[in-house]
Tab-separated table of C-alpha atoms in Angstrom:
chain	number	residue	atom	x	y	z
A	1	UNK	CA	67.777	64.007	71.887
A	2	UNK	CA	69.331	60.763	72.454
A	3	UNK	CA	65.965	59.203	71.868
A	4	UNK	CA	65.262	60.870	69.061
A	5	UNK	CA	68.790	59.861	67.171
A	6	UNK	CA	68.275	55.927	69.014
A	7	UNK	CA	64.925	55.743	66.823
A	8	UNK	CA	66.176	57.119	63.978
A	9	UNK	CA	69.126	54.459	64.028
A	10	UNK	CA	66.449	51.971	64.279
A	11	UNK	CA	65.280	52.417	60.737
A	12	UNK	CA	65.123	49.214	58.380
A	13	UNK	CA	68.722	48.349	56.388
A	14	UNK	CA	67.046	49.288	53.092
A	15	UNK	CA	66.960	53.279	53.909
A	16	UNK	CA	70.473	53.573	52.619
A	17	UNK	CA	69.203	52.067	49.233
A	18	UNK	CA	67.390	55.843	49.314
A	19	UNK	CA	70.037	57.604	50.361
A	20	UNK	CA	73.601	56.543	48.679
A	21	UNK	CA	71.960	56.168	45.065
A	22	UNK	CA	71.562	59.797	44.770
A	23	UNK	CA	75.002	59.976	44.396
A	24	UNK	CA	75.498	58.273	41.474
A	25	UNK	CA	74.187	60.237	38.775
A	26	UNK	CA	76.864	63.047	38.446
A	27	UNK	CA	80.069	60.151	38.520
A	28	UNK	CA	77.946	57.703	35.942
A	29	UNK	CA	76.944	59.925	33.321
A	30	UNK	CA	73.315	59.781	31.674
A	31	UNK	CA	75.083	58.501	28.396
A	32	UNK	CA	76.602	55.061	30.482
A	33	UNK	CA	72.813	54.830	31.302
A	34	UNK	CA	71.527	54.914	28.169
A	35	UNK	CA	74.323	52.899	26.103
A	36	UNK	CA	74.919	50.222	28.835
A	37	UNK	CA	72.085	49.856	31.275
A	38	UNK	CA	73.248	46.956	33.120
A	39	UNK	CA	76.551	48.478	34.090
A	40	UNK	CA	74.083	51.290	35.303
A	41	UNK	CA	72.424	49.396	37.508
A	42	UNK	CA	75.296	47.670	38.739
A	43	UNK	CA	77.245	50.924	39.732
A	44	UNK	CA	73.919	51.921	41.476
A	45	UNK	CA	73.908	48.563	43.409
A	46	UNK	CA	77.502	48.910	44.910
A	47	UNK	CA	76.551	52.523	46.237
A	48	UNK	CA	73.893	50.583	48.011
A	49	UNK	CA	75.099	47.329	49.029
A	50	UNK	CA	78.795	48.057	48.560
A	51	UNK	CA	79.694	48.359	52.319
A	52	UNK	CA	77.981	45.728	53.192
A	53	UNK	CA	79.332	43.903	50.206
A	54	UNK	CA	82.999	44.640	51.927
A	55	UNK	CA	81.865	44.040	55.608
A	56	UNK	CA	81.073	40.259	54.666
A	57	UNK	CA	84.281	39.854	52.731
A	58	UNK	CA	85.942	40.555	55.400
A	59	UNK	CA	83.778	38.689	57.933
A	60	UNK	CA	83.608	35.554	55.622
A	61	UNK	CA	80.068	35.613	55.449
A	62	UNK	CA	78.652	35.167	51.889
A	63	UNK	CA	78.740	38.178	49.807
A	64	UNK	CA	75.421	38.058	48.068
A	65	UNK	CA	73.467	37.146	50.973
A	66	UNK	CA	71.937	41.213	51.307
A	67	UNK	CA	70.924	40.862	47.492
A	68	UNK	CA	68.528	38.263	48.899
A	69	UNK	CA	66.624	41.258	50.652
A	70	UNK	CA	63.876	41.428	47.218
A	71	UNK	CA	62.447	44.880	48.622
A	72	UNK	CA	65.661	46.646	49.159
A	73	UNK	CA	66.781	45.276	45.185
A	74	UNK	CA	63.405	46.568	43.899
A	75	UNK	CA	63.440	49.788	45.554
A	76	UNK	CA	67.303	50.561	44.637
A	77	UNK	CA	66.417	49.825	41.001
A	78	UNK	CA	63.118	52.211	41.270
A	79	UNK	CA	65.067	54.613	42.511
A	80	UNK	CA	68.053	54.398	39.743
A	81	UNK	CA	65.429	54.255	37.110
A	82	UNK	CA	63.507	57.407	38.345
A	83	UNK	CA	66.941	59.093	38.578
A	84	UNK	CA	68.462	58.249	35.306
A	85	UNK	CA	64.735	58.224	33.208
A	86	UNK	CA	62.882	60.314	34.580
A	87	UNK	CA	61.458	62.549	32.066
A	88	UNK	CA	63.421	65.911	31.848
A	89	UNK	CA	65.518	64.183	35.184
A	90	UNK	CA	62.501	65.753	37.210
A	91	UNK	CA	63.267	63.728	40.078
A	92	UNK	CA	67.200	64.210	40.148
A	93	UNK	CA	66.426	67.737	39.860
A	94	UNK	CA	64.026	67.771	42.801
A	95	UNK	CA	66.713	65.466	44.674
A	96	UNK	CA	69.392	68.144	44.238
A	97	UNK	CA	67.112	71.096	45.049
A	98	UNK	CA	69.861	72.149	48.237
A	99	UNK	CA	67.426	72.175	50.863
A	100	UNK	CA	65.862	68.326	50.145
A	101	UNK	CA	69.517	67.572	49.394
A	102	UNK	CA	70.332	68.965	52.790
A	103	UNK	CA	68.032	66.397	54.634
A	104	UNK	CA	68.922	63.921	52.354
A	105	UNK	CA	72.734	64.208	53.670
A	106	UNK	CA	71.854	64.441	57.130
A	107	UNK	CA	69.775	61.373	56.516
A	108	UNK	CA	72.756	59.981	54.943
A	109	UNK	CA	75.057	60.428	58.077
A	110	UNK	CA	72.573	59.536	60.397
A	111	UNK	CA	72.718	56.068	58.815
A	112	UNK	CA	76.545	56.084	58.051
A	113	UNK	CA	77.370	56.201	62.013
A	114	UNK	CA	74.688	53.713	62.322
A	115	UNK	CA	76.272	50.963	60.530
A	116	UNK	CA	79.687	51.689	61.962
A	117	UNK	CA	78.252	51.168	65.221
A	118	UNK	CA	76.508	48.034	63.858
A	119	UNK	CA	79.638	47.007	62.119
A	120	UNK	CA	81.781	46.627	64.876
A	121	UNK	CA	78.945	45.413	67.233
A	122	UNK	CA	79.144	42.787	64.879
A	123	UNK	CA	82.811	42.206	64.805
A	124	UNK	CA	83.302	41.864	68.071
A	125	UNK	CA	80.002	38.819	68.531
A	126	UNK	CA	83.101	37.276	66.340
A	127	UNK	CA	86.140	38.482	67.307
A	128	UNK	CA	86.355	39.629	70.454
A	129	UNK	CA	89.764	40.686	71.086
A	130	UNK	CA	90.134	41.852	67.403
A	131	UNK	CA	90.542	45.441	67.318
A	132	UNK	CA	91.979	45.936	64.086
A	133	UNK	CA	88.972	43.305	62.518
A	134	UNK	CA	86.987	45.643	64.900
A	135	UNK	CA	87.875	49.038	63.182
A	136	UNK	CA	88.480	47.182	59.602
A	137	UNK	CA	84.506	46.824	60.232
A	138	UNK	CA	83.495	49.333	61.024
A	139	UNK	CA	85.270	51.543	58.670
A	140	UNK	CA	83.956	49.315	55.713
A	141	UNK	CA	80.804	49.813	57.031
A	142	UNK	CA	80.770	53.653	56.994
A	143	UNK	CA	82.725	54.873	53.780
A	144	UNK	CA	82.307	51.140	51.847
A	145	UNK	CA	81.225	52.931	48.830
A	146	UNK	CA	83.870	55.061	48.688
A	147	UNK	CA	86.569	52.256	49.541
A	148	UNK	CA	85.195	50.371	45.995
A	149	UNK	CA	85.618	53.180	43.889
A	150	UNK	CA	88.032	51.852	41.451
A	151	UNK	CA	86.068	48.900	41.118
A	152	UNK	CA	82.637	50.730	40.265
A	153	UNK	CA	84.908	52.775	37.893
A	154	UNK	CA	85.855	50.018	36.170
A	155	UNK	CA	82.583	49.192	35.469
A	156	UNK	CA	81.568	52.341	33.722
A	157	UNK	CA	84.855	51.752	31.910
A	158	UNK	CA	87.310	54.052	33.782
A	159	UNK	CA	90.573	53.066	35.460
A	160	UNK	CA	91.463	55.972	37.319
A	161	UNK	CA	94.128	54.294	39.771
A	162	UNK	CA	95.200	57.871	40.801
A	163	UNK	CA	92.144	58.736	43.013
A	164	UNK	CA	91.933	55.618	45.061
A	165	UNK	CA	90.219	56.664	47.972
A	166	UNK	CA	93.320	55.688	50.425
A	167	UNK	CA	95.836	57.999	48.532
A	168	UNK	CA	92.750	60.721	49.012
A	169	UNK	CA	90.655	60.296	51.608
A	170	UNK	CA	87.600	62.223	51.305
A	171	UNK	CA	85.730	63.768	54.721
A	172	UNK	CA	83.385	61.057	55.213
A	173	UNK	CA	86.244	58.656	54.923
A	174	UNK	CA	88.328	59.926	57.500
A	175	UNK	CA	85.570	60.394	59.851
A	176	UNK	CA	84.296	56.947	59.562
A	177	UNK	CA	88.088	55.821	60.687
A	178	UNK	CA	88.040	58.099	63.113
A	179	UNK	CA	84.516	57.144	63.894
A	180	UNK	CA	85.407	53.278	64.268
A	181	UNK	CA	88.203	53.581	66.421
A	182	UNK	CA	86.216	55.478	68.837
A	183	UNK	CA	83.414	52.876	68.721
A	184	UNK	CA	85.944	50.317	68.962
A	185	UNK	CA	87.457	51.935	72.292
A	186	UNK	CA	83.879	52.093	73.314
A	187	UNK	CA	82.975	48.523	72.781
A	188	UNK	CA	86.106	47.529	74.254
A	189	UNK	CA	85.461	49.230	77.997
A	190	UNK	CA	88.210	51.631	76.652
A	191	UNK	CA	85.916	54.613	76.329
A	192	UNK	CA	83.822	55.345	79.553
A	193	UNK	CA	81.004	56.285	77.488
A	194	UNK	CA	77.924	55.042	77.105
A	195	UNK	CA	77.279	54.002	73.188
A	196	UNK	CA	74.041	56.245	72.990
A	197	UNK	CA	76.198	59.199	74.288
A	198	UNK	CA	78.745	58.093	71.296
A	199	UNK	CA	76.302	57.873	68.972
A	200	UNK	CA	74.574	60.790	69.574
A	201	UNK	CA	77.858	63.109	69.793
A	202	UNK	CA	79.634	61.463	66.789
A	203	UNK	CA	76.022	61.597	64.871
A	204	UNK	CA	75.771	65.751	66.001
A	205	UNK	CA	79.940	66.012	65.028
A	206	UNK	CA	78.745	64.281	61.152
A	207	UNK	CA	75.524	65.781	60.508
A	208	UNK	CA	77.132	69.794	61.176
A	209	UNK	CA	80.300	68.845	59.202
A	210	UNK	CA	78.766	67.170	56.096
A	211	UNK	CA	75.432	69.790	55.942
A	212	UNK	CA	78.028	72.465	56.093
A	213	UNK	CA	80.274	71.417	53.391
A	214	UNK	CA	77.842	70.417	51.159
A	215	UNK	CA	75.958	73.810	51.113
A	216	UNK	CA	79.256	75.931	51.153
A	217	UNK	CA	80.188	73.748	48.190
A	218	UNK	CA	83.695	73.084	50.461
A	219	UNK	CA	85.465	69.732	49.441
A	220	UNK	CA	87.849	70.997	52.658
A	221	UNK	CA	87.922	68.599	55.618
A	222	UNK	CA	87.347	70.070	59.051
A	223	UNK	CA	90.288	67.300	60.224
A	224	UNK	CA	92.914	69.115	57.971
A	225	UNK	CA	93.880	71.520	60.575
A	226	UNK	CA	94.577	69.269	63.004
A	227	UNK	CA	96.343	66.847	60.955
A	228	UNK	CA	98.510	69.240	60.010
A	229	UNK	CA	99.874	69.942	63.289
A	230	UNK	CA	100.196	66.014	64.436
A	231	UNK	CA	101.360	64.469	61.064
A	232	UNK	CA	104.070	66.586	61.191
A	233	UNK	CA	105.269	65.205	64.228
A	234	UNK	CA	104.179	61.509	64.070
A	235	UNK	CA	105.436	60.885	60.262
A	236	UNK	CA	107.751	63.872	60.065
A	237	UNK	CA	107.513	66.493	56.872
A	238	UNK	CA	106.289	65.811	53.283
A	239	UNK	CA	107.366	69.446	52.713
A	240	UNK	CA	110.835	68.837	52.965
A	241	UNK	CA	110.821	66.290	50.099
A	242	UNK	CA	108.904	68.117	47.722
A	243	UNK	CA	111.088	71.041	48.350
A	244	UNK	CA	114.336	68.489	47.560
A	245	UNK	CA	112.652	67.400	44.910
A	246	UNK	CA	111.552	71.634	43.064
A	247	UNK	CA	115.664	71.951	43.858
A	248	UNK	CA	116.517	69.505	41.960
A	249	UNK	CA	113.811	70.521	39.237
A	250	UNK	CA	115.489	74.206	40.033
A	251	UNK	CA	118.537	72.955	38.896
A	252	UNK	CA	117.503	71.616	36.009
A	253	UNK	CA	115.626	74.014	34.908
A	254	UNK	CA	118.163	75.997	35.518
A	255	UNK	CA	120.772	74.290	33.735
A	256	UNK	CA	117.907	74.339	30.807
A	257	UNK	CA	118.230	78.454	29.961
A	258	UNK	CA	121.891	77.811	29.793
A	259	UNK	CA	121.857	75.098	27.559
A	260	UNK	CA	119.909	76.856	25.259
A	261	UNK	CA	122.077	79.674	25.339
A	262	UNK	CA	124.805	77.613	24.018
A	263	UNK	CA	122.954	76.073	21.625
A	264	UNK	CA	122.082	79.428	20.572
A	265	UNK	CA	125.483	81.041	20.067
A	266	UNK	CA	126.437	77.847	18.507
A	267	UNK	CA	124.117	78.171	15.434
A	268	UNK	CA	125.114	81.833	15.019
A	269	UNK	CA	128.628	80.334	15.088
A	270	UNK	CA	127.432	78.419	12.171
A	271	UNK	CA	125.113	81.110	10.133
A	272	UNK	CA	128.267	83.093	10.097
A	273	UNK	CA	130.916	80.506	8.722
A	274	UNK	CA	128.002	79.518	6.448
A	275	UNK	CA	127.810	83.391	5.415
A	276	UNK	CA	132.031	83.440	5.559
């Protein structure tokens, strides 16, 4: 099995260009597409290139230098253009026919714990004693896409500031944190593991979740549980200050009935002098 998920990892860099652009159609709408092509195209290039886009930035390498890669450009434009004008979306709909979406997402993960692993490979050729640079990496490297968000929605004209992904971390988010550190112990003799075992456990741990989720149509994450239980005790209770806070609210609203009651007998007070 370890053989089988070491070859897979060995596929060429462009396979995400496949894979992430599938995503894009349901969050840039058909009507962007149509009305502004270009910012179309661009939004499709960032959920292709955008980790790598981030892992650079942070690396101070140069930031176009993967747009250099012609075949992985040409086939992450074929691919937008089948999705978005395709006639009668024929393709998107054969895309998000749930059992070649399934493979598609297990694909997907397959490739996301790849380029963590990658990632901070790569960090640490540079930084050797940088664990933080290390994990910055590697998490980059697996939920990139989602980290640029606000800047893809800016390009279809959005500013959304509410749902940046680090208020909200989605699933695949918090797993490719999660998923860095580890590989980061790992890389730094911390972890007696060998990184085929971590790859192959981590890879198994991603594939269930995200399969799972995506055909119970669950937007849960299977870390909730447990964070519940540790955040608790690490960062103490949000509860308690929401609950301060619907007191005070309480009180408020509270005081609000009674106000009104006032006001009420008030303006009878005044109908009847009025009527006096």
């Amino acid at each position: 099995s370890v053989i089988i998920i070491a070859t897979s990892l060995g596929m060429e860099e462009r396979t995400p260009t496949r894979l992430s652009i599938f995503s894009v159609q349901p969050q840039a709408s058909v009507e962007l597409s149509r009305r502004h092509p270009i910012a179309s195209w661009l939004c499709a290039m960032l959920h292709c290139f955008g980790s790598y886009i981030l892992a650079d930035l942070l690396l101070g390498e140069p930031l176009i230098d993967y747009f250099s890669n012609n075949s992985s450009i040409l086939l992450a434009s074929a691919v937008w253009y089948l999705i978005f004008f395709c006639p009668m979306d024929l393709f998107y709909k054969c895309v998000c026919f749930l059992p070649v979406k399934l493979i598609f997402v297990a694909m997907k993960e397959v490739v996301r714990v790849r380029k963590i692993a990658v990632g901070i490979h790569h960090a640490h050729h540079h930084y050797h004693h940088g664990w933080f640079v290390m994990i910055a990496t590697g998490w980059v490297k697996g939920s990139g896409v989602a980290l640029m968000s606000n800047f893809e929605q800016l390009l279809r004209g959005v500013w959304k500031p509410e749902t940046n992904e680090i208020l909200h971390m989605s699933f695949p988010t918090k797993a490719s944190l999660y998923g860095a550190i580890l590989f980061t112990l790992q890389q730094t003799r911390w972890l007696p593991v060998s990184k085929a075992s971590l790859i192959f456990i981590f890879t198994m741990f991603m594939v269930s979740c995200k399969v799972f989720l995506t055909a119970t149509h669950s937007h849960s994450s299977p870390f909730d549980a447990l964070e519940g239980y540790i955040c608790p005790v690490l960062f103490g209770s949000a509860c308690g200050g929401d609950h301060h806070h619907d007191n005070h609210g309480g009180s408020h609203s509270g005081g609000g009935p009674g106000s009104k009651e006032e006001l009420s007998e008030g303006s009878r007070k005044k109908k009847a002098k009025k009527a006096d």
